[in-house]
Amino acid sequence: MERGDVPYLLNGAFRRLAYVSFGNPDNPPVICVHGLTRNGRDFDVLAQALSDAYFVICPDLPGRGASDWLPEGGLYQPASYVVALGHLLAAIGRPVVWIGTSLGGMCGMALAATEGSPIRQLVLNDVGPFIPRAALARIRDYMALGDPPGFADLAEVEAYLRRVHAPFGPMTDADWAHMARHSSRAGADGLLRLHYDPAIAEPIRASEPADTDLWALWPAIKAPVLVIRGAESDLLLAETVEQMEVSRAESYVVPGVGHAPSLTDEATIARIRRFIV
């Protein structure tokens, strides 16, 4: 695993988008982009599995992980993430496979729909062109609670993550421990805190949840699509997947999982590998 970063211009200043990469840089590139409060290390298992044949790049979205925090909470919007990720695509300079979980998949759809997009295949993990209001309300209510004041140790971090991300899966004890290790940072007071800027919640708290309809983007996406759904997901509905299938998408359902599949089990990794070959 190697660490790196690319600069991107946003709101009149250059900022830094950090990433970790796996595999030989000469191999075909795969970009893995995480969800709302997560970071690029969520993809370590998948990235290691694909690194024999691909160069896998896992960025931290702005305000998460090792990437720069933004000066205003209002900047934490999908448009800002697309700008940062567009710079990453430009730096790579080659056609890529895009694997995006939730927010990462929304960014992938936006970039894949642009003229001249370098995205040659798109894997959408538990997200599609329609997101129901009820799921967004659940996310807003969770974000409105605010972050815990701090954790004494990684065991407390893990217990918190197991509670708030209970629908994730399938997850082993080792997966949860890995998530806790990479989801926390040391505060000045010696306590551990979640590894993102708390201000990422500001736009979500300020908005009234409503159905998000991105179907207008869908016809512009020319890349082949694989959509992965957690069988119990409230964010990606079964009927949305059916509509995506009608317009050429392939689908795969992970049983016993909500939002979102962790992409760590052998069966899901094998399905992704078959699609991107």
PDB file of C-alpha atoms in Angstrom, residues 50-275:
ATOM      1  CA  LEU A  50      -7.979  -6.734  -6.944  1.00  0.00           C
ATOM      2  CA  SER A  51      -4.383  -5.545  -6.708  1.00  0.00           C
ATOM      3  CA  ASP A  52      -3.015  -8.594  -8.523  1.00  0.00           C
ATOM      4  CA  ALA A  53      -4.401  -7.279 -11.818  1.00  0.00           C
ATOM      5  CA  TYR A  54      -5.380  -3.652 -11.152  1.00  0.00           C
ATOM      6  CA  PHE A  55      -3.955  -0.449  -9.726  1.00  0.00           C
ATOM      7  CA  VAL A  56      -6.540   0.387  -7.048  1.00  0.00           C
ATOM      8  CA  ILE A  57      -6.814   3.964  -5.768  1.00  0.00           C
ATOM      9  CA  CYS A  58      -8.969   4.731  -2.725  1.00  0.00           C
ATOM     10  CA  PRO A  59      -9.351   8.473  -2.032  1.00  0.00           C
ATOM     11  CA  ASP A  60     -10.608  10.153   1.130  1.00  0.00           C
ATOM     12  CA  LEU A  61     -13.307  12.641   0.162  1.00  0.00           C
ATOM     13  CA  PRO A  62     -12.694  16.236   1.308  1.00  0.00           C
ATOM     14  CA  GLY A  63     -13.052  16.514   5.069  1.00  0.00           C
ATOM     15  CA  ARG A  64     -12.485  12.804   5.641  1.00  0.00           C
ATOM     16  CA  GLY A  65      -9.442  10.761   6.575  1.00  0.00           C
ATOM     17  CA  ALA A  66      -6.165  12.307   5.477  1.00  0.00           C
ATOM     18  CA  SER A  67      -7.707  14.798   3.026  1.00  0.00           C
ATOM     19  CA  ASP A  68      -7.847  18.511   3.820  1.00  0.00           C
ATOM     20  CA  TRP A  69     -10.841  19.834   5.698  1.00  0.00           C
ATOM     21  CA  LEU A  70     -12.777  22.604   3.966  1.00  0.00           C
ATOM     22  CA  PRO A  71     -13.056  26.089   5.519  1.00  0.00           C
ATOM     23  CA  GLU A  72     -16.873  26.184   5.530  1.00  0.00           C
ATOM     24  CA  GLY A  73     -19.417  23.471   6.242  1.00  0.00           C
ATOM     25  CA  GLY A  74     -21.511  24.667   3.314  1.00  0.00           C
ATOM     26  CA  LEU A  75     -18.798  23.512   0.911  1.00  0.00           C
ATOM     27  CA  TYR A  76     -19.412  19.873   1.819  1.00  0.00           C
ATOM     28  CA  GLN A  77     -21.660  19.258  -1.159  1.00  0.00           C
ATOM     29  CA  PRO A  78     -21.578  16.667  -3.957  1.00  0.00           C
ATOM     30  CA  ALA A  79     -20.474  19.380  -6.410  1.00  0.00           C
ATOM     31  CA  SER A  80     -17.309  19.962  -4.342  1.00  0.00           C
ATOM     32  CA  TYR A  81     -16.551  16.248  -4.219  1.00  0.00           C
ATOM     33  CA  VAL A  82     -16.988  15.961  -7.984  1.00  0.00           C
ATOM     34  CA  VAL A  83     -14.479  18.800  -8.471  1.00  0.00           C
ATOM     35  CA  ALA A  84     -11.908  17.071  -6.255  1.00  0.00           C
ATOM     36  CA  LEU A  85     -12.472  13.675  -7.848  1.00  0.00           C
ATOM     37  CA  GLY A  86     -12.302  15.218 -11.314  1.00  0.00           C
ATOM     38  CA  HIS A  87      -8.783  16.392 -10.510  1.00  0.00           C
ATOM     39  CA  LEU A  88      -7.910  12.847  -9.461  1.00  0.00           C
ATOM     40  CA  LEU A  89      -9.232  11.493 -12.761  1.00  0.00           C
ATOM     41  CA  ALA A  90      -7.213  14.108 -14.640  1.00  0.00           C
ATOM     42  CA  ALA A  91      -4.071  13.149 -12.718  1.00  0.00           C
ATOM     43  CA  ILE A  92      -4.575   9.474 -13.594  1.00  0.00           C
ATOM     44  CA  GLY A  93      -5.093  10.367 -17.240  1.00  0.00           C
ATOM     45  CA  ARG A  94      -6.407   6.943 -18.314  1.00  0.00           C
ATOM     46  CA  PRO A  95      -9.763   5.158 -18.526  1.00  0.00           C
ATOM     47  CA  VAL A  96     -10.798   3.879 -15.089  1.00  0.00           C
ATOM     48  CA  VAL A  97     -13.191   1.511 -13.386  1.00  0.00           C
ATOM     49  CA  TRP A  98     -15.227   3.363 -10.738  1.00  0.00           C
ATOM     50  CA  ILE A  99     -16.540   1.597  -7.631  1.00  0.00           C
ATOM     51  CA  GLY A 100     -18.643   3.912  -5.460  1.00  0.00           C
ATOM     52  CA  THR A 101     -20.502   3.248  -2.233  1.00  0.00           C
ATOM     53  CA  SER A 102     -23.523   5.485  -1.571  1.00  0.00           C
ATOM     54  CA  LEU A 103     -22.189   9.083  -1.884  1.00  0.00           C
ATOM     55  CA  GLY A 104     -19.200   7.718  -3.801  1.00  0.00           C
ATOM     56  CA  GLY A 105     -21.611   6.140  -6.262  1.00  0.00           C
ATOM     57  CA  MET A 106     -23.544   9.385  -6.666  1.00  0.00           C
ATOM     58  CA  CYS A 107     -20.291  11.146  -7.545  1.00  0.00           C
ATOM     59  CA  GLY A 108     -19.510   8.337  -9.953  1.00  0.00           C
ATOM     60  CA  MET A 109     -22.846   8.752 -11.726  1.00  0.00           C
ATOM     61  CA  ALA A 110     -22.287  12.502 -12.078  1.00  0.00           C
ATOM     62  CA  LEU A 111     -18.794  12.014 -13.523  1.00  0.00           C
ATOM     63  CA  ALA A 112     -19.804   9.103 -15.761  1.00  0.00           C
ATOM     64  CA  ALA A 113     -22.587  11.261 -17.251  1.00  0.00           C
ATOM     65  CA  THR A 114     -20.185  14.003 -18.383  1.00  0.00           C
ATOM     66  CA  GLU A 115     -18.974  14.305 -21.962  1.00  0.00           C
ATOM     67  CA  GLY A 116     -15.642  12.559 -22.473  1.00  0.00           C
ATOM     68  CA  SER A 117     -15.788  10.798 -19.096  1.00  0.00           C
ATOM     69  CA  PRO A 118     -12.867   8.406 -18.519  1.00  0.00           C
ATOM     70  CA  ILE A 119     -15.095   6.044 -16.510  1.00  0.00           C
ATOM     71  CA  ARG A 120     -15.258   2.862 -18.606  1.00  0.00           C
ATOM     72  CA  GLN A 121     -17.167   0.712 -16.093  1.00  0.00           C
ATOM     73  CA  LEU A 122     -19.249   1.813 -13.125  1.00  0.00           C
ATOM     74  CA  VAL A 123     -20.004  -0.227 -10.004  1.00  0.00           C
ATOM     75  CA  LEU A 124     -22.687   1.373  -7.829  1.00  0.00           C
ATOM     76  CA  ASN A 125     -22.762  -0.006  -4.298  1.00  0.00           C
ATOM     77  CA  ASP A 126     -26.238   0.437  -2.801  1.00  0.00           C
ATOM     78  CA  VAL A 127     -27.100   3.632  -4.618  1.00  0.00           C
ATOM     79  CA  GLY A 128     -28.939   4.482  -7.806  1.00  0.00           C
ATOM     80  CA  PRO A 129     -30.716   7.279  -9.665  1.00  0.00           C
ATOM     81  CA  PHE A 130     -33.503   7.446  -7.072  1.00  0.00           C
ATOM     82  CA  ILE A 131     -33.102   7.847  -3.303  1.00  0.00           C
ATOM     83  CA  PRO A 132     -36.295   7.900  -1.234  1.00  0.00           C
ATOM     84  CA  ARG A 133     -37.036  10.657   1.240  1.00  0.00           C
ATOM     85  CA  ALA A 134     -37.363   8.203   4.148  1.00  0.00           C
ATOM     86  CA  ALA A 135     -33.750   7.034   3.789  1.00  0.00           C
ATOM     87  CA  LEU A 136     -32.470  10.610   3.590  1.00  0.00           C
ATOM     88  CA  ALA A 137     -34.533  11.529   6.665  1.00  0.00           C
ATOM     89  CA  ARG A 138     -32.939   8.648   8.551  1.00  0.00           C
ATOM     90  CA  ILE A 139     -29.472   9.890   7.576  1.00  0.00           C
ATOM     91  CA  ARG A 140     -30.336  13.472   8.546  1.00  0.00           C
ATOM     92  CA  ASP A 141     -31.665  12.357  11.931  1.00  0.00           C
ATOM     93  CA  TYR A 142     -28.497  10.322  12.553  1.00  0.00           C
ATOM     94  CA  MET A 143     -26.261  13.249  11.566  1.00  0.00           C
ATOM     95  CA  ALA A 144     -28.347  15.663  13.646  1.00  0.00           C
ATOM     96  CA  LEU A 145     -27.388  13.775  16.788  1.00  0.00           C
ATOM     97  CA  GLY A 146     -23.841  15.056  16.379  1.00  0.00           C
ATOM     98  CA  ASP A 147     -20.631  13.201  17.055  1.00  0.00           C
ATOM     99  CA  PRO A 148     -19.839  11.667  20.444  1.00  0.00           C
ATOM    100  CA  PRO A 149     -17.591  13.929  22.575  1.00  0.00           C
ATOM    101  CA  GLY A 150     -14.747  11.421  22.407  1.00  0.00           C
ATOM    102  CA  PHE A 151     -13.716   7.813  22.955  1.00  0.00           C
ATOM    103  CA  ALA A 152     -11.315   6.506  25.564  1.00  0.00           C
ATOM    104  CA  ASP A 153      -9.979   3.710  23.328  1.00  0.00           C
ATOM    105  CA  LEU A 154     -10.535   1.766  20.124  1.00  0.00           C
ATOM    106  CA  ALA A 155     -12.938  -0.608  21.872  1.00  0.00           C
ATOM    107  CA  GLU A 156     -15.305   2.314  22.458  1.00  0.00           C
ATOM    108  CA  VAL A 157     -14.908   3.434  18.841  1.00  0.00           C
ATOM    109  CA  GLU A 158     -15.710  -0.063  17.624  1.00  0.00           C
ATOM    110  CA  ALA A 159     -18.777  -0.341  19.851  1.00  0.00           C
ATOM    111  CA  TYR A 160     -20.067   2.967  18.465  1.00  0.00           C
ATOM    112  CA  LEU A 161     -19.458   1.935  14.845  1.00  0.00           C
ATOM    113  CA  ARG A 162     -21.121  -1.426  15.376  1.00  0.00           C
ATOM    114  CA  ARG A 163     -24.209   0.423  16.589  1.00  0.00           C
ATOM    115  CA  VAL A 164     -24.507   3.182  13.972  1.00  0.00           C
ATOM    116  CA  HIS A 165     -23.403   1.009  11.042  1.00  0.00           C
ATOM    117  CA  ALA A 166     -25.259  -2.128  12.052  1.00  0.00           C
ATOM    118  CA  PRO A 167     -26.773  -2.567   8.540  1.00  0.00           C
ATOM    119  CA  PHE A 168     -23.264  -2.884   7.018  1.00  0.00           C
ATOM    120  CA  GLY A 169     -22.164  -6.322   6.100  1.00  0.00           C
ATOM    121  CA  PRO A 170     -21.211  -8.987   5.972  1.00  0.00           C
ATOM    122  CA  MET A 171     -18.722  -7.919   8.661  1.00  0.00           C
ATOM    123  CA  THR A 172     -16.353 -10.066  10.723  1.00  0.00           C
ATOM    124  CA  ASP A 173     -14.827  -9.060  14.051  1.00  0.00           C
ATOM    125  CA  ALA A 174     -11.626  -8.303  12.154  1.00  0.00           C
ATOM    126  CA  ASP A 175     -13.568  -6.041   9.770  1.00  0.00           C
ATOM    127  CA  TRP A 176     -15.051  -4.055  12.661  1.00  0.00           C
ATOM    128  CA  ALA A 177     -11.645  -3.723  14.326  1.00  0.00           C
ATOM    129  CA  HIS A 178     -10.163  -2.487  11.036  1.00  0.00           C
ATOM    130  CA  MET A 179     -12.973   0.044  10.642  1.00  0.00           C
ATOM    131  CA  ALA A 180     -12.454   1.329  14.189  1.00  0.00           C
ATOM    132  CA  ARG A 181      -8.700   1.704  13.676  1.00  0.00           C
ATOM    133  CA  HIS A 182      -9.122   3.760  10.517  1.00  0.00           C
ATOM    134  CA  SER A 183     -12.218   5.681  11.596  1.00  0.00           C
ATOM    135  CA  SER A 184     -10.614   7.460  14.534  1.00  0.00           C
ATOM    136  CA  ARG A 185      -7.990  10.135  15.136  1.00  0.00           C
ATOM    137  CA  ALA A 186      -6.332  11.338  18.316  1.00  0.00           C
ATOM    138  CA  GLY A 187      -7.602  14.628  19.736  1.00  0.00           C
ATOM    139  CA  ALA A 188      -5.492  17.176  21.597  1.00  0.00           C
ATOM    140  CA  ASP A 189      -7.093  16.030  24.850  1.00  0.00           C
ATOM    141  CA  GLY A 190      -5.965  12.434  24.335  1.00  0.00           C
ATOM    142  CA  LEU A 191      -9.417  11.148  23.414  1.00  0.00           C
ATOM    143  CA  LEU A 192     -10.175   9.511  20.081  1.00  0.00           C
ATOM    144  CA  ARG A 193     -12.570  11.203  17.682  1.00  0.00           C
ATOM    145  CA  LEU A 194     -14.164  10.179  14.417  1.00  0.00           C
ATOM    146  CA  HIS A 195     -11.867  10.745  11.447  1.00  0.00           C
ATOM    147  CA  TYR A 196     -13.824  13.428   9.633  1.00  0.00           C
ATOM    148  CA  ASP A 197     -14.673  17.098   9.915  1.00  0.00           C
ATOM    149  CA  PRO A 198     -17.882  17.401  11.995  1.00  0.00           C
ATOM    150  CA  ALA A 199     -18.908  20.226   9.639  1.00  0.00           C
ATOM    151  CA  ILE A 200     -19.727  17.678   6.904  1.00  0.00           C
ATOM    152  CA  ALA A 201     -23.099  17.354   8.640  1.00  0.00           C
ATOM    153  CA  GLU A 202     -24.041  21.038   8.282  1.00  0.00           C
ATOM    154  CA  PRO A 203     -25.610  20.895   4.793  1.00  0.00           C
ATOM    155  CA  ILE A 204     -27.534  17.757   5.738  1.00  0.00           C
ATOM    156  CA  ARG A 205     -28.905  19.226   8.949  1.00  0.00           C
ATOM    157  CA  ALA A 206     -29.917  22.402   7.120  1.00  0.00           C
ATOM    158  CA  SER A 207     -31.921  20.641   4.405  1.00  0.00           C
ATOM    159  CA  GLU A 208     -35.420  19.211   4.429  1.00  0.00           C
ATOM    160  CA  PRO A 209     -35.313  15.609   3.188  1.00  0.00           C
ATOM    161  CA  ALA A 210     -37.002  14.996  -0.136  1.00  0.00           C
ATOM    162  CA  ASP A 211     -36.852  12.282  -2.755  1.00  0.00           C
ATOM    163  CA  THR A 212     -33.652  12.603  -4.804  1.00  0.00           C
ATOM    164  CA  ASP A 213     -34.315  11.872  -8.458  1.00  0.00           C
ATOM    165  CA  LEU A 214     -31.236  11.554 -10.691  1.00  0.00           C
ATOM    166  CA  TRP A 215     -32.921   9.709 -13.542  1.00  0.00           C
ATOM    167  CA  ALA A 216     -32.191  12.651 -15.852  1.00  0.00           C
ATOM    168  CA  LEU A 217     -28.482  11.729 -15.575  1.00  0.00           C
ATOM    169  CA  TRP A 218     -29.022   8.072 -16.345  1.00  0.00           C
ATOM    170  CA  PRO A 219     -29.293   8.165 -20.179  1.00  0.00           C
ATOM    171  CA  ALA A 220     -25.989  10.098 -20.372  1.00  0.00           C
ATOM    172  CA  ILE A 221     -24.094   7.284 -18.616  1.00  0.00           C
ATOM    173  CA  LYS A 222     -22.626   5.201 -21.425  1.00  0.00           C
ATOM    174  CA  ALA A 223     -20.371   2.982 -19.297  1.00  0.00           C
ATOM    175  CA  PRO A 224     -21.606  -0.512 -18.391  1.00  0.00           C
ATOM    176  CA  VAL A 225     -23.079  -0.532 -14.874  1.00  0.00           C
ATOM    177  CA  LEU A 226     -23.150  -3.135 -12.118  1.00  0.00           C
ATOM    178  CA  VAL A 227     -25.447  -2.190  -9.255  1.00  0.00           C
ATOM    179  CA  ILE A 228     -24.968  -3.967  -5.917  1.00  0.00           C
ATOM    180  CA  ARG A 229     -27.825  -3.850  -3.413  1.00  0.00           C
ATOM    181  CA  GLY A 230     -28.064  -4.845   0.208  1.00  0.00           C
ATOM    182  CA  ALA A 231     -31.188  -7.002   0.344  1.00  0.00           C
ATOM    183  CA  GLU A 232     -32.543  -4.981   3.278  1.00  0.00           C
ATOM    184  CA  SER A 233     -31.451  -1.535   2.065  1.00  0.00           C
ATOM    185  CA  ASP A 234     -33.799   1.409   2.569  1.00  0.00           C
ATOM    186  CA  LEU A 235     -31.705   3.692   0.340  1.00  0.00           C
ATOM    187  CA  LEU A 236     -31.628   1.615  -2.848  1.00  0.00           C
ATOM    188  CA  LEU A 237     -35.081   0.165  -3.406  1.00  0.00           C
ATOM    189  CA  ALA A 238     -35.663  -3.091  -5.272  1.00  0.00           C
ATOM    190  CA  GLU A 239     -37.889  -1.287  -7.777  1.00  0.00           C
ATOM    191  CA  THR A 240     -35.089   1.179  -8.522  1.00  0.00           C
ATOM    192  CA  VAL A 241     -32.761  -1.718  -9.323  1.00  0.00           C
ATOM    193  CA  GLU A 242     -35.428  -3.190 -11.607  1.00  0.00           C
ATOM    194  CA  GLN A 243     -35.628   0.084 -13.532  1.00  0.00           C
ATOM    195  CA  MET A 244     -31.840   0.182 -13.811  1.00  0.00           C
ATOM    196  CA  GLU A 245     -31.829  -3.367 -15.177  1.00  0.00           C
ATOM    197  CA  VAL A 246     -34.340  -2.401 -17.877  1.00  0.00           C
ATOM    198  CA  SER A 247     -31.845   0.155 -19.109  1.00  0.00           C
ATOM    199  CA  ARG A 248     -28.910  -2.304 -19.353  1.00  0.00           C
ATOM    200  CA  ALA A 249     -27.479  -2.413 -15.786  1.00  0.00           C
ATOM    201  CA  GLU A 250     -26.419  -5.721 -14.270  1.00  0.00           C
ATOM    202  CA  SER A 251     -27.339  -6.339 -10.633  1.00  0.00           C
ATOM    203  CA  TYR A 252     -26.177  -8.317  -7.631  1.00  0.00           C
ATOM    204  CA  VAL A 253     -27.925  -8.608  -4.251  1.00  0.00           C
ATOM    205  CA  VAL A 254     -26.064  -9.216  -0.981  1.00  0.00           C
ATOM    206  CA  PRO A 255     -28.388 -11.153   1.364  1.00  0.00           C
ATOM    207  CA  GLY A 256     -28.964 -10.160   4.979  1.00  0.00           C
ATOM    208  CA  VAL A 257     -27.408  -6.711   4.549  1.00  0.00           C
ATOM    209  CA  GLY A 258     -28.843  -3.185   4.619  1.00  0.00           C
ATOM    210  CA  HIS A 259     -27.126   0.021   3.599  1.00  0.00           C
ATOM    211  CA  ALA A 260     -24.451  -0.658   2.590  1.00  0.00           C
ATOM    212  CA  PRO A 261     -22.669  -3.885   1.604  1.00  0.00           C
ATOM    213  CA  SER A 262     -19.090  -3.812   2.874  1.00  0.00           C
ATOM    214  CA  LEU A 263     -17.615  -5.402  -0.290  1.00  0.00           C
ATOM    215  CA  THR A 264     -15.414  -7.587   1.878  1.00  0.00           C
ATOM    216  CA  ASP A 265     -16.914 -11.054   1.305  1.00  0.00           C
ATOM    217  CA  GLU A 266     -15.518 -13.421  -1.312  1.00  0.00           C
ATOM    218  CA  ALA A 267     -18.765 -13.772  -3.265  1.00  0.00           C
ATOM    219  CA  THR A 268     -19.236 -10.020  -3.771  1.00  0.00           C
ATOM    220  CA  ILE A 269     -15.579  -9.491  -4.644  1.00  0.00           C
ATOM    221  CA  ALA A 270     -15.798 -12.314  -7.192  1.00  0.00           C
ATOM    222  CA  ARG A 271     -18.890 -10.708  -8.768  1.00  0.00           C
ATOM    223  CA  ILE A 272     -17.097  -7.362  -9.067  1.00  0.00           C
ATOM    224  CA  ARG A 273     -14.036  -9.035 -10.597  1.00  0.00           C
ATOM    225  CA  ARG A 274     -16.175 -10.811 -13.219  1.00  0.00           C
ATOM    226  CA  PHE A 275     -17.783  -7.509 -14.171  1.00  0.00           C
TER     227      PHE A 275
END
